[in-house]
PDB file of C-alpha atoms in Angstrom:
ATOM      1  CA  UNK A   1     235.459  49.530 189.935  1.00 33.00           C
ATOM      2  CA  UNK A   2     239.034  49.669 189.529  1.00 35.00           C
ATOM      3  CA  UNK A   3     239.563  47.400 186.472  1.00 38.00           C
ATOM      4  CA  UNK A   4     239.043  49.478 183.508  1.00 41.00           C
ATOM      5  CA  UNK A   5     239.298  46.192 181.205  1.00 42.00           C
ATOM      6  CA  UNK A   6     236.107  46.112 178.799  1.00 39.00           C
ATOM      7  CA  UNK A   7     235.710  50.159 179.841  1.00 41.00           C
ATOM      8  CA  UNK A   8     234.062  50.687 176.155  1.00 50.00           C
ATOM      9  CA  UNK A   9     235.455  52.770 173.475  1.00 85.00           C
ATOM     10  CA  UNK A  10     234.741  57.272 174.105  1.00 94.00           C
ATOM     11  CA  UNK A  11     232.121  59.275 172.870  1.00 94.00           C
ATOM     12  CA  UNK A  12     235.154  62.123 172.699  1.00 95.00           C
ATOM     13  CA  UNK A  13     238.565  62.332 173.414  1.00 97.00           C
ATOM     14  CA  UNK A  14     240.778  62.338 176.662  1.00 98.00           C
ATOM     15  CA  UNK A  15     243.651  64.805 176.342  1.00 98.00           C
ATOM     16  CA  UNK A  16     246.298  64.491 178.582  1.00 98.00           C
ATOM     17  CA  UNK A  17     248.039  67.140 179.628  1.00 98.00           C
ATOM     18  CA  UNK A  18     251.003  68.222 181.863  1.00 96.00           C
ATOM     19  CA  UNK A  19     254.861  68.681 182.046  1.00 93.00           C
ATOM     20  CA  UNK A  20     257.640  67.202 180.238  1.00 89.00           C
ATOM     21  CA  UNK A  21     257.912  63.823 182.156  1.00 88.00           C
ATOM     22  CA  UNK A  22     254.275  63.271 183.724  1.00 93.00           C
ATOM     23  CA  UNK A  23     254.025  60.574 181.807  1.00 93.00           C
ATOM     24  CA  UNK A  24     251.540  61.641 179.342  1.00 95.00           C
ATOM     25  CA  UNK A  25     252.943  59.044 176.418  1.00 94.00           C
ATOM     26  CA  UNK A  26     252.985  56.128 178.783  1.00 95.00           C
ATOM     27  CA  UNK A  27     249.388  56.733 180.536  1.00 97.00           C
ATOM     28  CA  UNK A  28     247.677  57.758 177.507  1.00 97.00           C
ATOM     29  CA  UNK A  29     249.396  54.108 175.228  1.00 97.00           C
ATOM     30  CA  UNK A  30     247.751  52.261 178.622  1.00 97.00           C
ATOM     31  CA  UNK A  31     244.689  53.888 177.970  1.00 97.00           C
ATOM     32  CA  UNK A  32     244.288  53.505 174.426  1.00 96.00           C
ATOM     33  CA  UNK A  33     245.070  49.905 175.424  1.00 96.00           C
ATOM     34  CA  UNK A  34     243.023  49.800 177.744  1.00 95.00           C
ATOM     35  CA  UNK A  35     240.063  51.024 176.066  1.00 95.00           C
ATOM     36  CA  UNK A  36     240.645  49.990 172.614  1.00 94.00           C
ATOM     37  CA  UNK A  37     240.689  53.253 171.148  1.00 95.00           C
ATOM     38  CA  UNK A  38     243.077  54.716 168.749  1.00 94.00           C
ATOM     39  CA  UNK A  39     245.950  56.841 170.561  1.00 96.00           C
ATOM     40  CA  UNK A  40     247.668  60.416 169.455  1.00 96.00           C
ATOM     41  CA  UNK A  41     250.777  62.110 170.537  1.00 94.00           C
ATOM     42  CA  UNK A  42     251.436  65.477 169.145  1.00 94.00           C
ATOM     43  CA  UNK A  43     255.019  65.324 169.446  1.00 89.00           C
ATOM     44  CA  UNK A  44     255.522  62.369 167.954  1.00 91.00           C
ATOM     45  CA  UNK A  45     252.589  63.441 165.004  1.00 92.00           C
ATOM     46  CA  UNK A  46     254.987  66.873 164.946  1.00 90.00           C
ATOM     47  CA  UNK A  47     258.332  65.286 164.584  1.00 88.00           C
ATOM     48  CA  UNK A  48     256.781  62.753 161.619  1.00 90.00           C
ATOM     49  CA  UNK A  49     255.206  65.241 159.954  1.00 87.00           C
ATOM     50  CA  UNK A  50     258.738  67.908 159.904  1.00 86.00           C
ATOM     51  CA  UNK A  51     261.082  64.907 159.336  1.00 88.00           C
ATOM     52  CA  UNK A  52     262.885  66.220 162.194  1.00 89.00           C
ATOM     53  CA  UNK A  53     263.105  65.556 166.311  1.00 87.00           C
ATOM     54  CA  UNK A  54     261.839  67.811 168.406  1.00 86.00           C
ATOM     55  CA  UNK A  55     264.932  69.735 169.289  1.00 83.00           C
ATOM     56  CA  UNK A  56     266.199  69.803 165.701  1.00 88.00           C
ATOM     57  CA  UNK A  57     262.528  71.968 165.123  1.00 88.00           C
ATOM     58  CA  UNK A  58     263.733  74.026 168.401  1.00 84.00           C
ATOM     59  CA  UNK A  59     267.234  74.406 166.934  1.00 87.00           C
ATOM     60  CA  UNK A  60     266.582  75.128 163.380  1.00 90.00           C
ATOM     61  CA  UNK A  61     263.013  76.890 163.585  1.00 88.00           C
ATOM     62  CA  UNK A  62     262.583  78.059 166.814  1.00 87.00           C
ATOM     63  CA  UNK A  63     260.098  77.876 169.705  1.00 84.00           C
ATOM     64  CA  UNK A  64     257.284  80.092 168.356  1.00 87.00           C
ATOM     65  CA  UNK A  65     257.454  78.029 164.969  1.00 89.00           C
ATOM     66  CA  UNK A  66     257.567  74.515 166.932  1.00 88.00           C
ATOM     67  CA  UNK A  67     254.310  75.970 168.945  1.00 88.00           C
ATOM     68  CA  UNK A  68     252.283  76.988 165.845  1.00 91.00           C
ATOM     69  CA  UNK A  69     252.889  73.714 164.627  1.00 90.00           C
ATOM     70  CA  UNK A  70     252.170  72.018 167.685  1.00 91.00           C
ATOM     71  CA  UNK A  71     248.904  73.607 167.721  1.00 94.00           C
ATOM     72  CA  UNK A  72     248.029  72.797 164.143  1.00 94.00           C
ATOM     73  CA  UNK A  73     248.194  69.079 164.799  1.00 94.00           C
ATOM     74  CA  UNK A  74     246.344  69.233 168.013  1.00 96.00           C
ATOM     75  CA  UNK A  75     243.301  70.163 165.683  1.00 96.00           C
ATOM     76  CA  UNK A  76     243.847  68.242 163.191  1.00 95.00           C
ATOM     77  CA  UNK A  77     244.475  64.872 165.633  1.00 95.00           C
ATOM     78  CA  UNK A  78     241.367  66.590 167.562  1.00 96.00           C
ATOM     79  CA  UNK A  79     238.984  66.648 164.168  1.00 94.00           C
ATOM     80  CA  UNK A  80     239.925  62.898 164.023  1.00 92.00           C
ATOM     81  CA  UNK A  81     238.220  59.999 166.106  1.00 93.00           C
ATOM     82  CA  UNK A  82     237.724  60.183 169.634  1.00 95.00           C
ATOM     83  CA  UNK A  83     240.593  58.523 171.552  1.00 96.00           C
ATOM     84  CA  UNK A  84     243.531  59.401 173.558  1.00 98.00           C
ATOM     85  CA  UNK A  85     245.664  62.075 172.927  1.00 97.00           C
ATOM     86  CA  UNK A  86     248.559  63.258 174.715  1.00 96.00           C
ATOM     87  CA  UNK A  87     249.909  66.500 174.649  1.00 95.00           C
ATOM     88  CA  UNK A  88     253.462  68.110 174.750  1.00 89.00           C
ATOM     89  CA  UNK A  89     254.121  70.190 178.135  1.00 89.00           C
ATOM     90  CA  UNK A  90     253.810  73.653 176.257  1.00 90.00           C
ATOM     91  CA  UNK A  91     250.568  72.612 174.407  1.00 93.00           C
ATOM     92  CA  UNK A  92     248.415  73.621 177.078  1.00 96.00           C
ATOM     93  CA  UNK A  93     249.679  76.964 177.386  1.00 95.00           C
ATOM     94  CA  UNK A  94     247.718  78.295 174.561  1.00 95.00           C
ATOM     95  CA  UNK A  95     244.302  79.499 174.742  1.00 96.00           C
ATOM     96  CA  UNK A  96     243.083  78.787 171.213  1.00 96.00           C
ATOM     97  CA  UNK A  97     244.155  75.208 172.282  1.00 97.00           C
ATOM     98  CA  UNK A  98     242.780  74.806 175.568  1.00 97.00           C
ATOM     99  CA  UNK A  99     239.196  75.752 173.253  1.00 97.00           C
ATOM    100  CA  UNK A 100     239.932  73.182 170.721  1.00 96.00           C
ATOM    101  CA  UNK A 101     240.878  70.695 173.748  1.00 97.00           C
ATOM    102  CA  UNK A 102     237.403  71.832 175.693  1.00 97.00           C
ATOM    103  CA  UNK A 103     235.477  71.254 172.274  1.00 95.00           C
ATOM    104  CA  UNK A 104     236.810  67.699 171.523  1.00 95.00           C
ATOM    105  CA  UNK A 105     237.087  66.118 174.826  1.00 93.00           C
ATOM    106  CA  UNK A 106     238.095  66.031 178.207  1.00 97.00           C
ATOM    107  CA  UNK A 107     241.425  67.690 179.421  1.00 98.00           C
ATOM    108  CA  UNK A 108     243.623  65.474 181.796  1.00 98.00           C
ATOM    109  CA  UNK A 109     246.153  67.263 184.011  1.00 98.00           C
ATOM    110  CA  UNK A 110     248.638  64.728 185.516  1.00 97.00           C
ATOM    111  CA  UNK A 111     249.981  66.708 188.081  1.00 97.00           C
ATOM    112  CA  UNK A 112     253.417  64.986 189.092  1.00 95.00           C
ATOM    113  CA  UNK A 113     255.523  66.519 191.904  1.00 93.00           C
ATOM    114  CA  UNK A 114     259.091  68.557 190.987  1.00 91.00           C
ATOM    115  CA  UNK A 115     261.455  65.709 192.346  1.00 90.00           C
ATOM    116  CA  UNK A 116     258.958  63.537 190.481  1.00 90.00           C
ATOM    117  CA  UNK A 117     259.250  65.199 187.308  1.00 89.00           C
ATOM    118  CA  UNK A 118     263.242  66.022 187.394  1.00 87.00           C
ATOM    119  CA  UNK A 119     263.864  62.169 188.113  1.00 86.00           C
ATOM    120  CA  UNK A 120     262.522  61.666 185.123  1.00 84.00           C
ATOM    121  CA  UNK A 121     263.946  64.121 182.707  1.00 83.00           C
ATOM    122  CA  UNK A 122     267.260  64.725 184.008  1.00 81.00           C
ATOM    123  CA  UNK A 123     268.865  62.373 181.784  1.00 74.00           C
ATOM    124  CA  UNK A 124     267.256  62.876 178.796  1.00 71.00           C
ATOM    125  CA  UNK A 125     269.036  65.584 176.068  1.00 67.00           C
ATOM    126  CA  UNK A 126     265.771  65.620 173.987  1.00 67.00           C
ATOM    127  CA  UNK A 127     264.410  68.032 176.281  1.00 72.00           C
ATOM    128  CA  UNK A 128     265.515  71.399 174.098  1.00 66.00           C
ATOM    129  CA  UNK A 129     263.397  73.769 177.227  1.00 68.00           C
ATOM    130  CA  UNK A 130     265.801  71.976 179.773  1.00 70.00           C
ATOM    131  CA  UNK A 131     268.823  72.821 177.454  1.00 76.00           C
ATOM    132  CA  UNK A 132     270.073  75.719 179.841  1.00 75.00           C
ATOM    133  CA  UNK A 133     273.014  75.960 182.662  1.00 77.00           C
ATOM    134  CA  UNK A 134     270.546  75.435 185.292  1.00 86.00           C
ATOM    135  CA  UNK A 135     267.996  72.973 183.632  1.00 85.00           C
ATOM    136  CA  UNK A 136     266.425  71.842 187.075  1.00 89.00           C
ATOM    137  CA  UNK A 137     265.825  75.498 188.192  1.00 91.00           C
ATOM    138  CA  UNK A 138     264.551  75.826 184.586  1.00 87.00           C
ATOM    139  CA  UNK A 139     262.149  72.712 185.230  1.00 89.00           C
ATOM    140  CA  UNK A 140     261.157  74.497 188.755  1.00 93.00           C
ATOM    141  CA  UNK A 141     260.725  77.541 187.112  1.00 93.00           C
ATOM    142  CA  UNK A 142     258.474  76.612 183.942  1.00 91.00           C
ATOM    143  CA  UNK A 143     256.217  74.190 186.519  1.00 94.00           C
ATOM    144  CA  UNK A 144     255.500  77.462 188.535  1.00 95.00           C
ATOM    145  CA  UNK A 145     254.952  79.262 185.375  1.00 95.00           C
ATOM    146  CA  UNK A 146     252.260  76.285 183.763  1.00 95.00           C
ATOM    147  CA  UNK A 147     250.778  75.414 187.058  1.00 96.00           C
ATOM    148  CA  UNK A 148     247.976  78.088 187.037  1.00 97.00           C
ATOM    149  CA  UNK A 149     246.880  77.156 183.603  1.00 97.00           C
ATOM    150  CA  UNK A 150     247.361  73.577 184.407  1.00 97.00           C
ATOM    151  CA  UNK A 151     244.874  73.803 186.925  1.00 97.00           C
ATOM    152  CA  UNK A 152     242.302  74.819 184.498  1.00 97.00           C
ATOM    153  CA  UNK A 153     242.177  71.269 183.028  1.00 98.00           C
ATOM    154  CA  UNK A 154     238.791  69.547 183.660  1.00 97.00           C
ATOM    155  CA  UNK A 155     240.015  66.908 186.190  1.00 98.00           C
ATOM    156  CA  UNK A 156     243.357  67.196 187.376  1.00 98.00           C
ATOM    157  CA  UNK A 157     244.766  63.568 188.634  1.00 98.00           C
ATOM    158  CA  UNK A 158     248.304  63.868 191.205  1.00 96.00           C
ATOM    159  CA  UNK A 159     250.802  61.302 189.992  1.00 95.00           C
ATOM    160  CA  UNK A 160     252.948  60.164 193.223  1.00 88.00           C
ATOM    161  CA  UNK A 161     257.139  59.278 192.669  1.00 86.00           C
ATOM    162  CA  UNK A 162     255.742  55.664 192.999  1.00 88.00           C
ATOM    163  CA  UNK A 163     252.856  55.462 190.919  1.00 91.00           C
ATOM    164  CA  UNK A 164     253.246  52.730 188.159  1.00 93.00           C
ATOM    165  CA  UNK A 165     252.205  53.819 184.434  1.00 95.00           C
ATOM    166  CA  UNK A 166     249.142  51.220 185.588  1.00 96.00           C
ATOM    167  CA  UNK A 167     248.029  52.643 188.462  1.00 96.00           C
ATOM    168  CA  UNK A 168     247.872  55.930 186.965  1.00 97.00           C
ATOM    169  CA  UNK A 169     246.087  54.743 184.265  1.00 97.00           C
ATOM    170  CA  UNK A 170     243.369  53.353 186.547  1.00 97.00           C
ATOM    171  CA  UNK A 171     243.523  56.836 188.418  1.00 96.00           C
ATOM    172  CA  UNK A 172     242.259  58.713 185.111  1.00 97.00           C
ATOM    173  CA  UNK A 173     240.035  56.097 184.006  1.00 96.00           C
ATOM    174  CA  UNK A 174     238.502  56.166 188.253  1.00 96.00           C
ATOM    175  CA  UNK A 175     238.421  60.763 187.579  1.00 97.00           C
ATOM    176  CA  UNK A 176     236.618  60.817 184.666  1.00 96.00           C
ATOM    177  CA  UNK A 177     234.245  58.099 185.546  1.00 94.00           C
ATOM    178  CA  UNK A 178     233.310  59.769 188.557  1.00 96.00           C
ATOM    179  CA  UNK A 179     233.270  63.508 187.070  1.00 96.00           C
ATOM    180  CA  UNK A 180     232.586  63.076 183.831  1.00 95.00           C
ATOM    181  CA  UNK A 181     231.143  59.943 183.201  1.00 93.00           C
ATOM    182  CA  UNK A 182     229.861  61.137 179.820  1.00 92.00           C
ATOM    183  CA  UNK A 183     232.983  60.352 178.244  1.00 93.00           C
ATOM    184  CA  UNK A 184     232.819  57.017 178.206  1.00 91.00           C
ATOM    185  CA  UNK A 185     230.624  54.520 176.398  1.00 84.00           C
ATOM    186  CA  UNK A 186     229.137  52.440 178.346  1.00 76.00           C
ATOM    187  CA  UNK A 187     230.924  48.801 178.811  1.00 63.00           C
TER     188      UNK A 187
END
């Protein structure tokens, strides 16, 4: 059943996780769509509740402060209704939040190839990680660095260069419906 149409709303939430430029945003907005449920991005819940973008947190506050933050809005969005919720790259790195994540829902990694992911984000300057002389070997270097907790996710889905933000979307919705099936209300 590849047409997720009608899917039903979730009994808890599907977090997406991933790199910078998986397309976590995209995916999860076709989900929420998809399924009618209400949709959460930390970043964007991060930057509206500091005023500020995400590299003007980086810039003026610094890394550890953008994380803590980060991580006090997962739970918060996570103490909310179920839905979808996508993550920023770094949000998965933590250990209190990969608990909060396993406690509310059902982690998501979309697992998207280096050329993939550098396509992507090489033209965008609201990247403040990728802010370096090297940003690409800093992109190849942080995806080796993630990849092991990454893999810890509950169902890891592998996004291909070609992949549309539709068929991706259809993807997740096919992985959790075959291993874990309790997520979803029934249609």
């Amino acid at each position: 059943m590849n047409d997720a149409k009608g899917a039903g709303s979730v009994k808890r939430s599907i977090v997406l996780i991933g790199m910078m430029g998986a397309g976590k945003s995209a995916v999860g907005a076709e989900l929420g769509r998809r399924l009618g449920v209400p949709v959460r991005d930390t970043d964007t819940e991060i930057q509206a509740a500091a005023a500020a973008t995400i590299p003007e947190i980086f810039a003026r506050d610094g890394e550890a402060f953008f994380r803590a933050r980060e991580s006090e809005v997962l739970a918060r969005v996570l103490r909310g209704p179920a839905g979808i919720v996508s993550t920023g790259g770094g949000a998965w790195m933590r250990p209190e939040n990969r608990t909060l994540i396993a406690g509310a829902g059902v982690s998501v990694w979309l697992d998207c190839k280096l050329s993939t992911l550098w396509r992507r984000v090489k033209q965008k300057p609201t990247r403040p990680l990728l802010q370096t002389p090297d940003p690409r070997g800093t992109l190849e270097r942080l995806m080796a660095e993630r990849a092991p907790a990454y893999a810890l996710a509950d169902i890891t889905v592998a996004v291909q260069d070609s992949d549309s933000v539709e068929a991706t979307a259809t993807r997740v919705l096919d992985a959790i419906r075959a291993r874990r099936p309790d997520i979803l209300e029934p249609a």
